[in-house]
Structure formats: C-alpha cells, structure tokens
C-alpha cells in the first residue's frame, strides 16, 4: 500500500494538519486488512506523545465507489532522524526526548499494542522538541503471530532477527535503547548490512546469548545458528561509550538485554534514576484496551472494505473521547 502525504490548513481550527492518502488500499487482502488495522489503531490512540486521528474522509460517496480514504493528523514538521542530522543534542534535551518516547510507549503498551517499527524517522518532533510516536502500519497486539521481516534492521530486537513466532512489548524497548545510544553518540549503534551482519554486530557488543536463552528459542534454525557462532564476551560499555554517564550506561544496558524477559518495560525505564527529574508522581489515567479481535477474522476484500467504510462514516471529529468501535 502506497501513501501520499501533504499538509494543509484546517479551515475550522486554523491549525496546520498532515493529510495521508492511502492509495489503492483495497488492491489485495493484505492491503485491505492493513488499511483497516491502521485506521482502527489511529482512532484508538489518545495520548500527547502518540499520533492520533483528527479526521478521516473519503471523496467516494458510496460503499460501491469507495476506493481510497484520507487520514488527517496533527502536523509534525520534523522527525528525530532529521533533528539529529541538523544539530548535536545536549544531555538535557536527550533526557527530555527519551522521557517522552517512553511515556508514549508506556501508553501504547498499556492498551495492548506493540509498535514493532520504532526508529528515529517514526518519532515526530515539533519546534518545542515535543515527541509524537508515528506510523502504526506494522503494529499489532502482543499475542499475534508475527514474522521476522517487519522492523527497520538497525533498530530490530534480536528476537525478531531470530524469528521467534511470539514476542512481547520489550521489542520496542530494544529499539529505544538503540535510539538512545544514537542520540548520545551521533551514530547508529548496530548498522548491519544484512540479516546476519546485524545479528553479528549485536553479538559483538552485547555478547553471545546464554545457553538458557538459546534453549528457550522456538526456532530450531536460530538455536543451531547461534550454537555454531564462536562465543563472544559482552563488551564493557564504559569503554565503548566513554562519554556516557553511569546512569546512561546502566539504563542502556538494561534496555539492550538479549533476553526479552529480562529487558526493562517502558514503566521500569521511566522509573530509572537517569530520568529522575522527569518522573511524575501522578499516575496516568486508566486506558481502554485496544480490541484487535478482528485480526482473527477471515474476510474477503469487500468485507474489509465495508468495515473501513463503516469506521469512516461513524467517525466524529468533534468527539475527542471517541474510540474505535
């Protein structure tokens, strides 16, 4: 599915908005379901550090003629990748950006969603350095069956590279760890040239997985491959990141934990001493879980199209508390 993007001025509010056009979203079953998924996810998200849907419309006036639709979202002028190319981030700015990323991620995870494709270009930044997590085109709920070829390679958690069929929300924490290292050092942490090179670059720094972790892997191919590799010791982060402070190193090591079950959650990262100055004693409001029961439906293109059309027709841009039905 191809997207066309532009910005415009909202004639009612006067605010600048981003408009994303989905071109030929119903060309295949995969595209039709993906379009419906993205629409449902955007309708559900309601958090200041997560992109949300302001409006959605179609130029087609009936279900029979329905071929495309437009998503209207807040306009975000830059992304973190571009910001890092334009300027060197100071420590205070890095802490503030990381705090916002983790707050948005904590919300996403609390509603039961894994983003799966966090990278600098998917983190929108405005002129006040306020973050919004973007692009839920790959996101699905935690327990869904997933493939290993969905996340931008450089920020991909090792359990995705190793192609376990089930993984959890901490794949996103690994990605944020890679982003944190990049913000501090100004360079990509694991710039793998291909699937195997990426894994080797990770092991070169993090060390070989323990036998207990290898034995937990569902993929026999992954087990055999890792057992074949020469053992590597974890490098001393103080030596490879000489400019990092002790709290930065401690948090980074806990985010870049090979075993996803030992990796910190977003909530645990937010409670880390590195982010002490941003910690808020007021708990976030209870969230409504995202319902992705539709993922198990075996529908035709026409049926997915009908569901998308219904979501668009029932969307009320004047109701900020609206959730996906």
PDB file of C-alpha atoms in Angstrom:
ATOM      1  CA  UNK A   1       0.000   0.000   0.000  1.00  0.00           C
ATOM      2  CA  UNK A   2       1.444   3.351  -1.060  1.00  0.00           C
ATOM      3  CA  UNK A   3       0.851   6.549   0.897  1.00  0.00           C
ATOM      4  CA  UNK A   4       0.833  10.124  -0.368  1.00  0.00           C
ATOM      5  CA  UNK A   5       1.346  12.828   2.244  1.00  0.00           C
ATOM      6  CA  UNK A   6       0.808  16.573   2.317  1.00  0.00           C
ATOM      7  CA  UNK A   7      -0.030  19.314   4.797  1.00  0.00           C
ATOM      8  CA  UNK A   8      -2.958  21.721   4.835  1.00  0.00           C
ATOM      9  CA  UNK A   9      -4.643  24.336   6.999  1.00  0.00           C
ATOM     10  CA  UNK A  10      -7.777  23.289   8.874  1.00  0.00           C
ATOM     11  CA  UNK A  11     -10.425  25.818   7.809  1.00  0.00           C
ATOM     12  CA  UNK A  12     -12.284  25.417  11.116  1.00  0.00           C
ATOM     13  CA  UNK A  13      -9.461  25.494  13.685  1.00  0.00           C
ATOM     14  CA  UNK A  14      -6.870  27.336  11.606  1.00  0.00           C
ATOM     15  CA  UNK A  15      -4.263  24.746  12.586  1.00  0.00           C
ATOM     16  CA  UNK A  16      -1.878  23.100  10.162  1.00  0.00           C
ATOM     17  CA  UNK A  17      -2.575  19.391   9.714  1.00  0.00           C
ATOM     18  CA  UNK A  18      -0.986  16.454   7.912  1.00  0.00           C
ATOM     19  CA  UNK A  19      -3.051  14.512   5.396  1.00  0.00           C
ATOM     20  CA  UNK A  20      -2.136  10.969   4.482  1.00  0.00           C
ATOM     21  CA  UNK A  21      -3.786   9.452   1.435  1.00  0.00           C
ATOM     22  CA  UNK A  22      -3.994   5.687   1.176  1.00  0.00           C
ATOM     23  CA  UNK A  23      -3.647   4.814  -2.489  1.00  0.00           C
ATOM     24  CA  UNK A  24      -5.329   1.595  -3.610  1.00  0.00           C
ATOM     25  CA  UNK A  25      -5.806   0.295  -0.048  1.00  0.00           C
ATOM     26  CA  UNK A  26      -8.082  -2.491  -1.286  1.00  0.00           C
ATOM     27  CA  UNK A  27      -5.878  -3.930  -4.030  1.00  0.00           C
ATOM     28  CA  UNK A  28      -5.393  -7.184  -2.103  1.00  0.00           C
ATOM     29  CA  UNK A  29      -6.497  -8.947   1.074  1.00  0.00           C
ATOM     30  CA  UNK A  30      -3.265  -7.989   2.840  1.00  0.00           C
ATOM     31  CA  UNK A  31      -3.643  -4.330   1.898  1.00  0.00           C
ATOM     32  CA  UNK A  32      -7.332  -4.211   2.809  1.00  0.00           C
ATOM     33  CA  UNK A  33      -6.744  -5.669   6.265  1.00  0.00           C
ATOM     34  CA  UNK A  34      -3.692  -3.462   6.832  1.00  0.00           C
ATOM     35  CA  UNK A  35      -5.675  -0.331   5.924  1.00  0.00           C
ATOM     36  CA  UNK A  36      -8.437  -1.287   8.357  1.00  0.00           C
ATOM     37  CA  UNK A  37      -5.870  -2.029  11.072  1.00  0.00           C
ATOM     38  CA  UNK A  38      -4.146   1.339  10.680  1.00  0.00           C
ATOM     39  CA  UNK A  39      -7.490   3.141  10.785  1.00  0.00           C
ATOM     40  CA  UNK A  40      -8.571   1.300  13.928  1.00  0.00           C
ATOM     41  CA  UNK A  41      -5.263   1.914  15.696  1.00  0.00           C
ATOM     42  CA  UNK A  42      -5.211   5.626  14.905  1.00  0.00           C
ATOM     43  CA  UNK A  43      -8.810   6.010  16.075  1.00  0.00           C
ATOM     44  CA  UNK A  44      -7.928   4.385  19.382  1.00  0.00           C
ATOM     45  CA  UNK A  45      -4.745   6.282  20.261  1.00  0.00           C
ATOM     46  CA  UNK A  46      -5.266   9.188  22.676  1.00  0.00           C
ATOM     47  CA  UNK A  47      -2.002  10.360  24.229  1.00  0.00           C
ATOM     48  CA  UNK A  48       0.056  13.538  23.875  1.00  0.00           C
ATOM     49  CA  UNK A  49       3.159  11.580  22.824  1.00  0.00           C
ATOM     50  CA  UNK A  50       1.368   9.379  20.276  1.00  0.00           C
ATOM     51  CA  UNK A  51      -0.027  10.410  16.893  1.00  0.00           C
ATOM     52  CA  UNK A  52      -3.814  10.435  16.777  1.00  0.00           C
ATOM     53  CA  UNK A  53      -6.561  10.853  14.218  1.00  0.00           C
ATOM     54  CA  UNK A  54      -8.180  14.285  13.868  1.00  0.00           C
ATOM     55  CA  UNK A  55     -10.422  13.318  10.987  1.00  0.00           C
ATOM     56  CA  UNK A  56     -10.849  10.778   8.218  1.00  0.00           C
ATOM     57  CA  UNK A  57     -12.744  11.153   4.964  1.00  0.00           C
ATOM     58  CA  UNK A  58     -13.211   9.717   1.502  1.00  0.00           C
ATOM     59  CA  UNK A  59     -14.066  11.512  -1.751  1.00  0.00           C
ATOM     60  CA  UNK A  60     -16.157   8.484  -2.712  1.00  0.00           C
ATOM     61  CA  UNK A  61     -19.791   8.987  -1.720  1.00  0.00           C
ATOM     62  CA  UNK A  62     -20.901   5.357  -1.503  1.00  0.00           C
ATOM     63  CA  UNK A  63     -19.581   1.960  -0.477  1.00  0.00           C
ATOM     64  CA  UNK A  64     -19.801   0.811  -4.085  1.00  0.00           C
ATOM     65  CA  UNK A  65     -17.498   3.600  -5.300  1.00  0.00           C
ATOM     66  CA  UNK A  66     -15.261   3.567  -2.194  1.00  0.00           C
ATOM     67  CA  UNK A  67     -11.636   3.195  -3.348  1.00  0.00           C
ATOM     68  CA  UNK A  68      -9.478   5.375  -1.115  1.00  0.00           C
ATOM     69  CA  UNK A  69      -9.525   7.498   2.019  1.00  0.00           C
ATOM     70  CA  UNK A  70      -7.562  10.264   3.723  1.00  0.00           C
ATOM     71  CA  UNK A  71      -6.273  10.336   7.306  1.00  0.00           C
ATOM     72  CA  UNK A  72      -6.000  13.774   8.926  1.00  0.00           C
ATOM     73  CA  UNK A  73      -3.466  14.011  11.754  1.00  0.00           C
ATOM     74  CA  UNK A  74      -1.527  16.700  13.637  1.00  0.00           C
ATOM     75  CA  UNK A  75       1.217  18.246  11.520  1.00  0.00           C
ATOM     76  CA  UNK A  76       4.702  17.349  12.775  1.00  0.00           C
ATOM     77  CA  UNK A  77       7.420  19.364  10.976  1.00  0.00           C
ATOM     78  CA  UNK A  78      10.420  17.121  11.716  1.00  0.00           C
ATOM     79  CA  UNK A  79      11.370  13.640  12.819  1.00  0.00           C
ATOM     80  CA  UNK A  80      14.105  12.674  15.261  1.00  0.00           C
ATOM     81  CA  UNK A  81      16.361  11.385  12.498  1.00  0.00           C
ATOM     82  CA  UNK A  82      16.343  14.768  10.781  1.00  0.00           C
ATOM     83  CA  UNK A  83      16.799  16.600  14.079  1.00  0.00           C
ATOM     84  CA  UNK A  84      19.919  14.537  14.837  1.00  0.00           C
ATOM     85  CA  UNK A  85      21.334  15.418  11.405  1.00  0.00           C
ATOM     86  CA  UNK A  86      20.661  19.129  11.890  1.00  0.00           C
ATOM     87  CA  UNK A  87      22.118  19.511  15.379  1.00  0.00           C
ATOM     88  CA  UNK A  88      24.007  17.786  18.157  1.00  0.00           C
ATOM     89  CA  UNK A  89      21.651  17.056  21.031  1.00  0.00           C
ATOM     90  CA  UNK A  90      22.742  18.089  24.508  1.00  0.00           C
ATOM     91  CA  UNK A  91      22.223  15.818  27.511  1.00  0.00           C
ATOM     92  CA  UNK A  92      19.194  17.654  28.878  1.00  0.00           C
ATOM     93  CA  UNK A  93      17.481  17.524  25.506  1.00  0.00           C
ATOM     94  CA  UNK A  94      18.252  13.801  25.156  1.00  0.00           C
ATOM     95  CA  UNK A  95      16.727  13.089  28.562  1.00  0.00           C
ATOM     96  CA  UNK A  96      13.591  15.060  27.705  1.00  0.00           C
ATOM     97  CA  UNK A  97      13.187  13.343  24.326  1.00  0.00           C
ATOM     98  CA  UNK A  98      13.753   9.889  25.831  1.00  0.00           C
ATOM     99  CA  UNK A  99      11.234  10.587  28.591  1.00  0.00           C
ATOM    100  CA  UNK A 100       8.568  11.484  26.022  1.00  0.00           C
ATOM    101  CA  UNK A 101       9.312   8.447  23.843  1.00  0.00           C
ATOM    102  CA  UNK A 102       8.958   6.158  26.857  1.00  0.00           C
ATOM    103  CA  UNK A 103       5.764   7.877  28.027  1.00  0.00           C
ATOM    104  CA  UNK A 104       4.210   7.339  24.607  1.00  0.00           C
ATOM    105  CA  UNK A 105       5.454   3.768  24.558  1.00  0.00           C
ATOM    106  CA  UNK A 106       4.106   3.114  28.053  1.00  0.00           C
ATOM    107  CA  UNK A 107       0.676   4.206  26.820  1.00  0.00           C
ATOM    108  CA  UNK A 108       0.870   2.133  23.624  1.00  0.00           C
ATOM    109  CA  UNK A 109       1.863  -0.948  25.606  1.00  0.00           C
ATOM    110  CA  UNK A 110      -0.805  -0.339  28.243  1.00  0.00           C
ATOM    111  CA  UNK A 111      -3.548  -0.519  25.613  1.00  0.00           C
ATOM    112  CA  UNK A 112      -2.058  -3.842  24.483  1.00  0.00           C
ATOM    113  CA  UNK A 113      -0.193  -2.871  21.321  1.00  0.00           C
ATOM    114  CA  UNK A 114       3.393  -3.462  20.161  1.00  0.00           C
ATOM    115  CA  UNK A 115       4.646  -0.794  17.731  1.00  0.00           C
ATOM    116  CA  UNK A 116       7.326  -3.048  16.133  1.00  0.00           C
ATOM    117  CA  UNK A 117       8.940  -0.355  13.974  1.00  0.00           C
ATOM    118  CA  UNK A 118      10.356   2.302  16.275  1.00  0.00           C
ATOM    119  CA  UNK A 119      13.167   4.263  14.642  1.00  0.00           C
ATOM    120  CA  UNK A 120      14.203   7.932  14.512  1.00  0.00           C
ATOM    121  CA  UNK A 121      12.110   8.610  11.394  1.00  0.00           C
ATOM    122  CA  UNK A 122       8.991   7.333  13.203  1.00  0.00           C
ATOM    123  CA  UNK A 123       9.378   9.825  16.042  1.00  0.00           C
ATOM    124  CA  UNK A 124       7.859  13.182  15.133  1.00  0.00           C
ATOM    125  CA  UNK A 125       9.388  16.285  16.730  1.00  0.00           C
ATOM    126  CA  UNK A 126       7.934  19.803  16.747  1.00  0.00           C
ATOM    127  CA  UNK A 127       9.642  23.152  17.331  1.00  0.00           C
ATOM    128  CA  UNK A 128       9.349  22.698  21.117  1.00  0.00           C
ATOM    129  CA  UNK A 129      11.037  19.280  20.959  1.00  0.00           C
ATOM    130  CA  UNK A 130       7.758  17.576  21.795  1.00  0.00           C
ATOM    131  CA  UNK A 131       7.615  13.973  20.595  1.00  0.00           C
ATOM    132  CA  UNK A 132       4.836  12.009  18.947  1.00  0.00           C
ATOM    133  CA  UNK A 133       5.276   8.346  18.060  1.00  0.00           C
ATOM    134  CA  UNK A 134       4.227   7.876  14.431  1.00  0.00           C
ATOM    135  CA  UNK A 135       3.291   5.172  11.946  1.00  0.00           C
ATOM    136  CA  UNK A 136       1.292   2.243  13.266  1.00  0.00           C
ATOM    137  CA  UNK A 137       1.261   0.449   9.931  1.00  0.00           C
ATOM    138  CA  UNK A 138       3.077  -2.572  11.420  1.00  0.00           C
ATOM    139  CA  UNK A 139       1.624  -2.565  14.915  1.00  0.00           C
ATOM    140  CA  UNK A 140      -0.406  -5.480  16.184  1.00  0.00           C
ATOM    141  CA  UNK A 141      -1.439  -6.774  19.543  1.00  0.00           C
ATOM    142  CA  UNK A 142       1.110  -8.684  21.630  1.00  0.00           C
ATOM    143  CA  UNK A 143      -0.021 -12.273  21.156  1.00  0.00           C
ATOM    144  CA  UNK A 144      -0.452 -12.163  17.380  1.00  0.00           C
ATOM    145  CA  UNK A 145       1.622 -14.326  15.046  1.00  0.00           C
ATOM    146  CA  UNK A 146       4.414 -12.189  13.625  1.00  0.00           C
ATOM    147  CA  UNK A 147       7.135 -12.552  11.026  1.00  0.00           C
ATOM    148  CA  UNK A 148      10.762 -11.534  11.296  1.00  0.00           C
ATOM    149  CA  UNK A 149      10.870  -9.046   8.436  1.00  0.00           C
ATOM    150  CA  UNK A 150       8.872  -6.074   9.620  1.00  0.00           C
ATOM    151  CA  UNK A 151      11.212  -3.746  11.512  1.00  0.00           C
ATOM    152  CA  UNK A 152      13.920  -1.489  10.104  1.00  0.00           C
ATOM    153  CA  UNK A 153      17.020  -3.649  10.518  1.00  0.00           C
ATOM    154  CA  UNK A 154      19.221  -1.303  12.543  1.00  0.00           C
ATOM    155  CA  UNK A 155      16.692  -0.996  15.378  1.00  0.00           C
ATOM    156  CA  UNK A 156      15.451  -4.572  15.281  1.00  0.00           C
ATOM    157  CA  UNK A 157      15.429  -6.594  18.509  1.00  0.00           C
ATOM    158  CA  UNK A 158      17.422  -9.850  18.323  1.00  0.00           C
ATOM    159  CA  UNK A 159      14.331 -11.977  18.964  1.00  0.00           C
ATOM    160  CA  UNK A 160      12.809 -10.587  15.766  1.00  0.00           C
ATOM    161  CA  UNK A 161      16.000 -11.274  13.834  1.00  0.00           C
ATOM    162  CA  UNK A 162      15.961 -14.820  15.223  1.00  0.00           C
ATOM    163  CA  UNK A 163      12.346 -15.091  14.057  1.00  0.00           C
ATOM    164  CA  UNK A 164      10.582 -16.314  17.168  1.00  0.00           C
ATOM    165  CA  UNK A 165       6.913 -16.604  16.312  1.00  0.00           C
ATOM    166  CA  UNK A 166       5.823 -14.865  19.524  1.00  0.00           C
ATOM    167  CA  UNK A 167       7.441 -11.879  21.147  1.00  0.00           C
ATOM    168  CA  UNK A 168       6.312  -9.160  23.500  1.00  0.00           C
ATOM    169  CA  UNK A 169       6.366  -5.418  24.037  1.00  0.00           C
ATOM    170  CA  UNK A 170      10.035  -5.307  25.003  1.00  0.00           C
ATOM    171  CA  UNK A 171      10.993  -5.453  21.298  1.00  0.00           C
ATOM    172  CA  UNK A 172      10.138  -1.752  21.361  1.00  0.00           C
ATOM    173  CA  UNK A 173      12.413  -1.167  24.364  1.00  0.00           C
ATOM    174  CA  UNK A 174      15.348  -2.609  22.412  1.00  0.00           C
ATOM    175  CA  UNK A 175      14.604  -0.150  19.603  1.00  0.00           C
ATOM    176  CA  UNK A 176      14.502   2.760  22.065  1.00  0.00           C
ATOM    177  CA  UNK A 177      17.844   1.619  23.511  1.00  0.00           C
ATOM    178  CA  UNK A 178      19.364   1.803  20.025  1.00  0.00           C
ATOM    179  CA  UNK A 179      17.841   5.265  19.575  1.00  0.00           C
ATOM    180  CA  UNK A 180      19.177   6.450  22.956  1.00  0.00           C
ATOM    181  CA  UNK A 181      22.710   5.352  22.040  1.00  0.00           C
ATOM    182  CA  UNK A 182      22.397   7.130  18.689  1.00  0.00           C
ATOM    183  CA  UNK A 183      21.201  10.372  20.319  1.00  0.00           C
ATOM    184  CA  UNK A 184      24.202  10.362  22.663  1.00  0.00           C
ATOM    185  CA  UNK A 185      26.941   9.245  20.249  1.00  0.00           C
ATOM    186  CA  UNK A 186      25.596  10.674  16.999  1.00  0.00           C
ATOM    187  CA  UNK A 187      25.972   7.365  15.164  1.00  0.00           C
ATOM    188  CA  UNK A 188      23.859   4.261  14.534  1.00  0.00           C
ATOM    189  CA  UNK A 189      24.639   1.611  17.145  1.00  0.00           C
ATOM    190  CA  UNK A 190      24.132  -1.553  15.062  1.00  0.00           C
ATOM    191  CA  UNK A 191      24.325  -0.592  11.336  1.00  0.00           C
ATOM    192  CA  UNK A 192      24.015  -4.111   9.944  1.00  0.00           C
ATOM    193  CA  UNK A 193      24.355  -4.546   6.201  1.00  0.00           C
ATOM    194  CA  UNK A 194      22.042  -7.550   6.114  1.00  0.00           C
ATOM    195  CA  UNK A 195      20.209 -10.012   8.363  1.00  0.00           C
ATOM    196  CA  UNK A 196      23.330 -11.889   9.501  1.00  0.00           C
ATOM    197  CA  UNK A 197      25.551  -8.818   9.737  1.00  0.00           C
ATOM    198  CA  UNK A 198      23.012  -7.128  12.015  1.00  0.00           C
ATOM    199  CA  UNK A 199      22.935 -10.093  14.384  1.00  0.00           C
ATOM    200  CA  UNK A 200      26.734 -10.329  14.382  1.00  0.00           C
ATOM    201  CA  UNK A 201      27.077  -6.622  15.184  1.00  0.00           C
ATOM    202  CA  UNK A 202      24.718  -7.042  18.146  1.00  0.00           C
ATOM    203  CA  UNK A 203      26.603 -10.063  19.496  1.00  0.00           C
ATOM    204  CA  UNK A 204      29.931  -8.263  19.016  1.00  0.00           C
ATOM    205  CA  UNK A 205      28.788  -5.652  21.565  1.00  0.00           C
ATOM    206  CA  UNK A 206      26.250  -7.443  23.768  1.00  0.00           C
ATOM    207  CA  UNK A 207      27.968 -10.836  23.764  1.00  0.00           C
ATOM    208  CA  UNK A 208      26.700 -14.310  22.917  1.00  0.00           C
ATOM    209  CA  UNK A 209      23.342 -15.382  24.345  1.00  0.00           C
ATOM    210  CA  UNK A 210      23.447 -17.666  27.355  1.00  0.00           C
ATOM    211  CA  UNK A 211      22.585 -21.365  26.796  1.00  0.00           C
ATOM    212  CA  UNK A 212      19.418 -20.862  28.875  1.00  0.00           C
ATOM    213  CA  UNK A 213      18.231 -18.215  26.409  1.00  0.00           C
ATOM    214  CA  UNK A 214      19.087 -20.325  23.363  1.00  0.00           C
ATOM    215  CA  UNK A 215      17.127 -23.225  24.831  1.00  0.00           C
ATOM    216  CA  UNK A 216      14.037 -21.013  25.171  1.00  0.00           C
ATOM    217  CA  UNK A 217      14.012 -20.201  21.463  1.00  0.00           C
ATOM    218  CA  UNK A 218      11.202 -21.750  19.466  1.00  0.00           C
ATOM    219  CA  UNK A 219      13.202 -21.724  16.239  1.00  0.00           C
ATOM    220  CA  UNK A 220      15.499 -24.732  15.846  1.00  0.00           C
ATOM    221  CA  UNK A 221      17.230 -22.893  12.997  1.00  0.00           C
ATOM    222  CA  UNK A 222      18.026 -19.965  15.324  1.00  0.00           C
ATOM    223  CA  UNK A 223      19.332 -22.337  18.003  1.00  0.00           C
ATOM    224  CA  UNK A 224      21.600 -24.139  15.560  1.00  0.00           C
ATOM    225  CA  UNK A 225      22.927 -20.898  14.068  1.00  0.00           C
ATOM    226  CA  UNK A 226      23.782 -19.357  17.451  1.00  0.00           C
ATOM    227  CA  UNK A 227      25.455 -22.531  18.705  1.00  0.00           C
ATOM    228  CA  UNK A 228      27.625 -22.509  15.593  1.00  0.00           C
ATOM    229  CA  UNK A 229      28.965 -18.980  16.215  1.00  0.00           C
ATOM    230  CA  UNK A 230      32.216 -18.506  18.157  1.00  0.00           C
ATOM    231  CA  UNK A 231      31.453 -17.304  21.713  1.00  0.00           C
ATOM    232  CA  UNK A 232      31.733 -13.567  22.333  1.00  0.00           C
ATOM    233  CA  UNK A 233      32.046 -11.794  25.668  1.00  0.00           C
ATOM    234  CA  UNK A 234      29.969  -8.711  26.338  1.00  0.00           C
ATOM    235  CA  UNK A 235      31.992  -5.535  25.866  1.00  0.00           C
ATOM    236  CA  UNK A 236      32.481  -3.037  28.658  1.00  0.00           C
ATOM    237  CA  UNK A 237      30.000  -0.244  27.911  1.00  0.00           C
ATOM    238  CA  UNK A 238      32.215   2.255  29.754  1.00  0.00           C
ATOM    239  CA  UNK A 239      34.950   1.585  27.200  1.00  0.00           C
ATOM    240  CA  UNK A 240      32.837   1.672  24.037  1.00  0.00           C
ATOM    241  CA  UNK A 241      30.746   4.642  25.261  1.00  0.00           C
ATOM    242  CA  UNK A 242      33.388   6.744  27.059  1.00  0.00           C
ATOM    243  CA  UNK A 243      31.275   9.930  27.021  1.00  0.00           C
ATOM    244  CA  UNK A 244      28.266   8.319  28.702  1.00  0.00           C
ATOM    245  CA  UNK A 245      27.456   8.870  32.356  1.00  0.00           C
ATOM    246  CA  UNK A 246      26.991   5.951  34.763  1.00  0.00           C
ATOM    247  CA  UNK A 247      23.159   6.327  34.802  1.00  0.00           C
ATOM    248  CA  UNK A 248      23.070   6.416  30.986  1.00  0.00           C
ATOM    249  CA  UNK A 249      25.161   3.253  30.751  1.00  0.00           C
ATOM    250  CA  UNK A 250      23.089   1.461  33.385  1.00  0.00           C
ATOM    251  CA  UNK A 251      19.806   2.240  31.623  1.00  0.00           C
ATOM    252  CA  UNK A 252      21.201   1.393  28.189  1.00  0.00           C
ATOM    253  CA  UNK A 253      22.498  -1.990  29.365  1.00  0.00           C
ATOM    254  CA  UNK A 254      19.089  -2.839  30.806  1.00  0.00           C
ATOM    255  CA  UNK A 255      17.321  -1.828  27.592  1.00  0.00           C
ATOM    256  CA  UNK A 256      19.757  -3.768  25.400  1.00  0.00           C
ATOM    257  CA  UNK A 257      19.319  -7.030  27.298  1.00  0.00           C
ATOM    258  CA  UNK A 258      19.417 -10.023  24.935  1.00  0.00           C
ATOM    259  CA  UNK A 259      16.794 -11.942  26.905  1.00  0.00           C
ATOM    260  CA  UNK A 260      13.468 -10.144  26.304  1.00  0.00           C
ATOM    261  CA  UNK A 261      12.117 -11.473  29.598  1.00  0.00           C
ATOM    262  CA  UNK A 262      14.894  -9.636  31.471  1.00  0.00           C
ATOM    263  CA  UNK A 263      14.652  -6.413  29.467  1.00  0.00           C
ATOM    264  CA  UNK A 264      13.065  -3.431  31.208  1.00  0.00           C
ATOM    265  CA  UNK A 265       9.491  -2.422  30.441  1.00  0.00           C
ATOM    266  CA  UNK A 266       8.615   1.155  29.486  1.00  0.00           C
ATOM    267  CA  UNK A 267       7.300   1.741  33.008  1.00  0.00           C
ATOM    268  CA  UNK A 268      10.536   0.441  34.536  1.00  0.00           C
ATOM    269  CA  UNK A 269      12.605   2.630  32.211  1.00  0.00           C
ATOM    270  CA  UNK A 270      10.616   5.687  33.283  1.00  0.00           C
ATOM    271  CA  UNK A 271      11.379   4.875  36.929  1.00  0.00           C
ATOM    272  CA  UNK A 272      15.136   4.688  36.272  1.00  0.00           C
ATOM    273  CA  UNK A 273      17.338   7.262  38.082  1.00  0.00           C
ATOM    274  CA  UNK A 274      18.505   8.643  34.718  1.00  0.00           C
ATOM    275  CA  UNK A 275      15.015  10.097  34.239  1.00  0.00           C
ATOM    276  CA  UNK A 276      14.503  11.130  37.875  1.00  0.00           C
ATOM    277  CA  UNK A 277      13.921  14.811  37.099  1.00  0.00           C
ATOM    278  CA  UNK A 278      11.028  13.954  34.770  1.00  0.00           C
ATOM    279  CA  UNK A 279       9.272  11.439  36.999  1.00  0.00           C
ATOM    280  CA  UNK A 280       5.671  12.362  37.758  1.00  0.00           C
ATOM    281  CA  UNK A 281       4.026  11.268  40.980  1.00  0.00           C
ATOM    282  CA  UNK A 282       0.573  11.481  39.378  1.00  0.00           C
ATOM    283  CA  UNK A 283      -0.324   8.168  37.708  1.00  0.00           C
ATOM    284  CA  UNK A 284      -1.696   8.251  34.176  1.00  0.00           C
ATOM    285  CA  UNK A 285      -5.431   7.864  33.762  1.00  0.00           C
ATOM    286  CA  UNK A 286      -6.760   4.337  33.166  1.00  0.00           C
ATOM    287  CA  UNK A 287      -6.695   3.407  29.490  1.00  0.00           C
ATOM    288  CA  UNK A 288      -9.092   1.461  27.351  1.00  0.00           C
ATOM    289  CA  UNK A 289      -7.592  -1.690  25.866  1.00  0.00           C
ATOM    290  CA  UNK A 290      -7.378  -1.840  22.108  1.00  0.00           C
ATOM    291  CA  UNK A 291      -9.653  -4.533  20.679  1.00  0.00           C
ATOM    292  CA  UNK A 292      -7.968  -6.329  17.803  1.00  0.00           C
ATOM    293  CA  UNK A 293     -10.242  -9.361  17.749  1.00  0.00           C
ATOM    294  CA  UNK A 294     -10.786  -8.583  14.057  1.00  0.00           C
ATOM    295  CA  UNK A 295      -7.244  -9.870  13.388  1.00  0.00           C
ATOM    296  CA  UNK A 296      -8.531 -13.449  13.511  1.00  0.00           C
ATOM    297  CA  UNK A 297     -11.358 -12.811  11.037  1.00  0.00           C
ATOM    298  CA  UNK A 298     -11.163 -14.490   7.641  1.00  0.00           C
ATOM    299  CA  UNK A 299     -12.826 -11.884   5.455  1.00  0.00           C
ATOM    300  CA  UNK A 300     -12.906 -11.013   1.771  1.00  0.00           C
ATOM    301  CA  UNK A 301     -11.553  -7.763   0.346  1.00  0.00           C
ATOM    302  CA  UNK A 302     -15.126  -6.499   0.015  1.00  0.00           C
ATOM    303  CA  UNK A 303     -15.807  -7.234   3.687  1.00  0.00           C
ATOM    304  CA  UNK A 304     -12.643  -5.455   4.901  1.00  0.00           C
ATOM    305  CA  UNK A 305     -13.571  -2.570   2.638  1.00  0.00           C
ATOM    306  CA  UNK A 306     -17.046  -2.430   4.156  1.00  0.00           C
ATOM    307  CA  UNK A 307     -15.603  -2.358   7.689  1.00  0.00           C
ATOM    308  CA  UNK A 308     -13.246   0.503   6.784  1.00  0.00           C
ATOM    309  CA  UNK A 309     -16.120   2.399   5.195  1.00  0.00           C
ATOM    310  CA  UNK A 310     -18.220   1.992   8.337  1.00  0.00           C
ATOM    311  CA  UNK A 311     -15.375   3.277  10.556  1.00  0.00           C
ATOM    312  CA  UNK A 312     -15.015   6.345   8.344  1.00  0.00           C
ATOM    313  CA  UNK A 313     -18.742   7.060   8.206  1.00  0.00           C
ATOM    314  CA  UNK A 314     -19.111   6.809  12.001  1.00  0.00           C
ATOM    315  CA  UNK A 315     -16.044   8.877  12.903  1.00  0.00           C
ATOM    316  CA  UNK A 316     -16.910  12.075  14.766  1.00  0.00           C
ATOM    317  CA  UNK A 317     -14.011  14.583  14.734  1.00  0.00           C
ATOM    318  CA  UNK A 318     -15.837  16.716  17.335  1.00  0.00           C
ATOM    319  CA  UNK A 319     -15.732  13.927  19.905  1.00  0.00           C
ATOM    320  CA  UNK A 320     -12.161  13.752  21.306  1.00  0.00           C
ATOM    321  CA  UNK A 321     -13.002  10.803  23.564  1.00  0.00           C
ATOM    322  CA  UNK A 322     -14.128   8.657  20.649  1.00  0.00           C
ATOM    323  CA  UNK A 323     -12.632   5.185  20.466  1.00  0.00           C
ATOM    324  CA  UNK A 324     -12.628   2.607  17.714  1.00  0.00           C
ATOM    325  CA  UNK A 325     -15.873   0.680  17.772  1.00  0.00           C
TER     326      UNK A 325
END
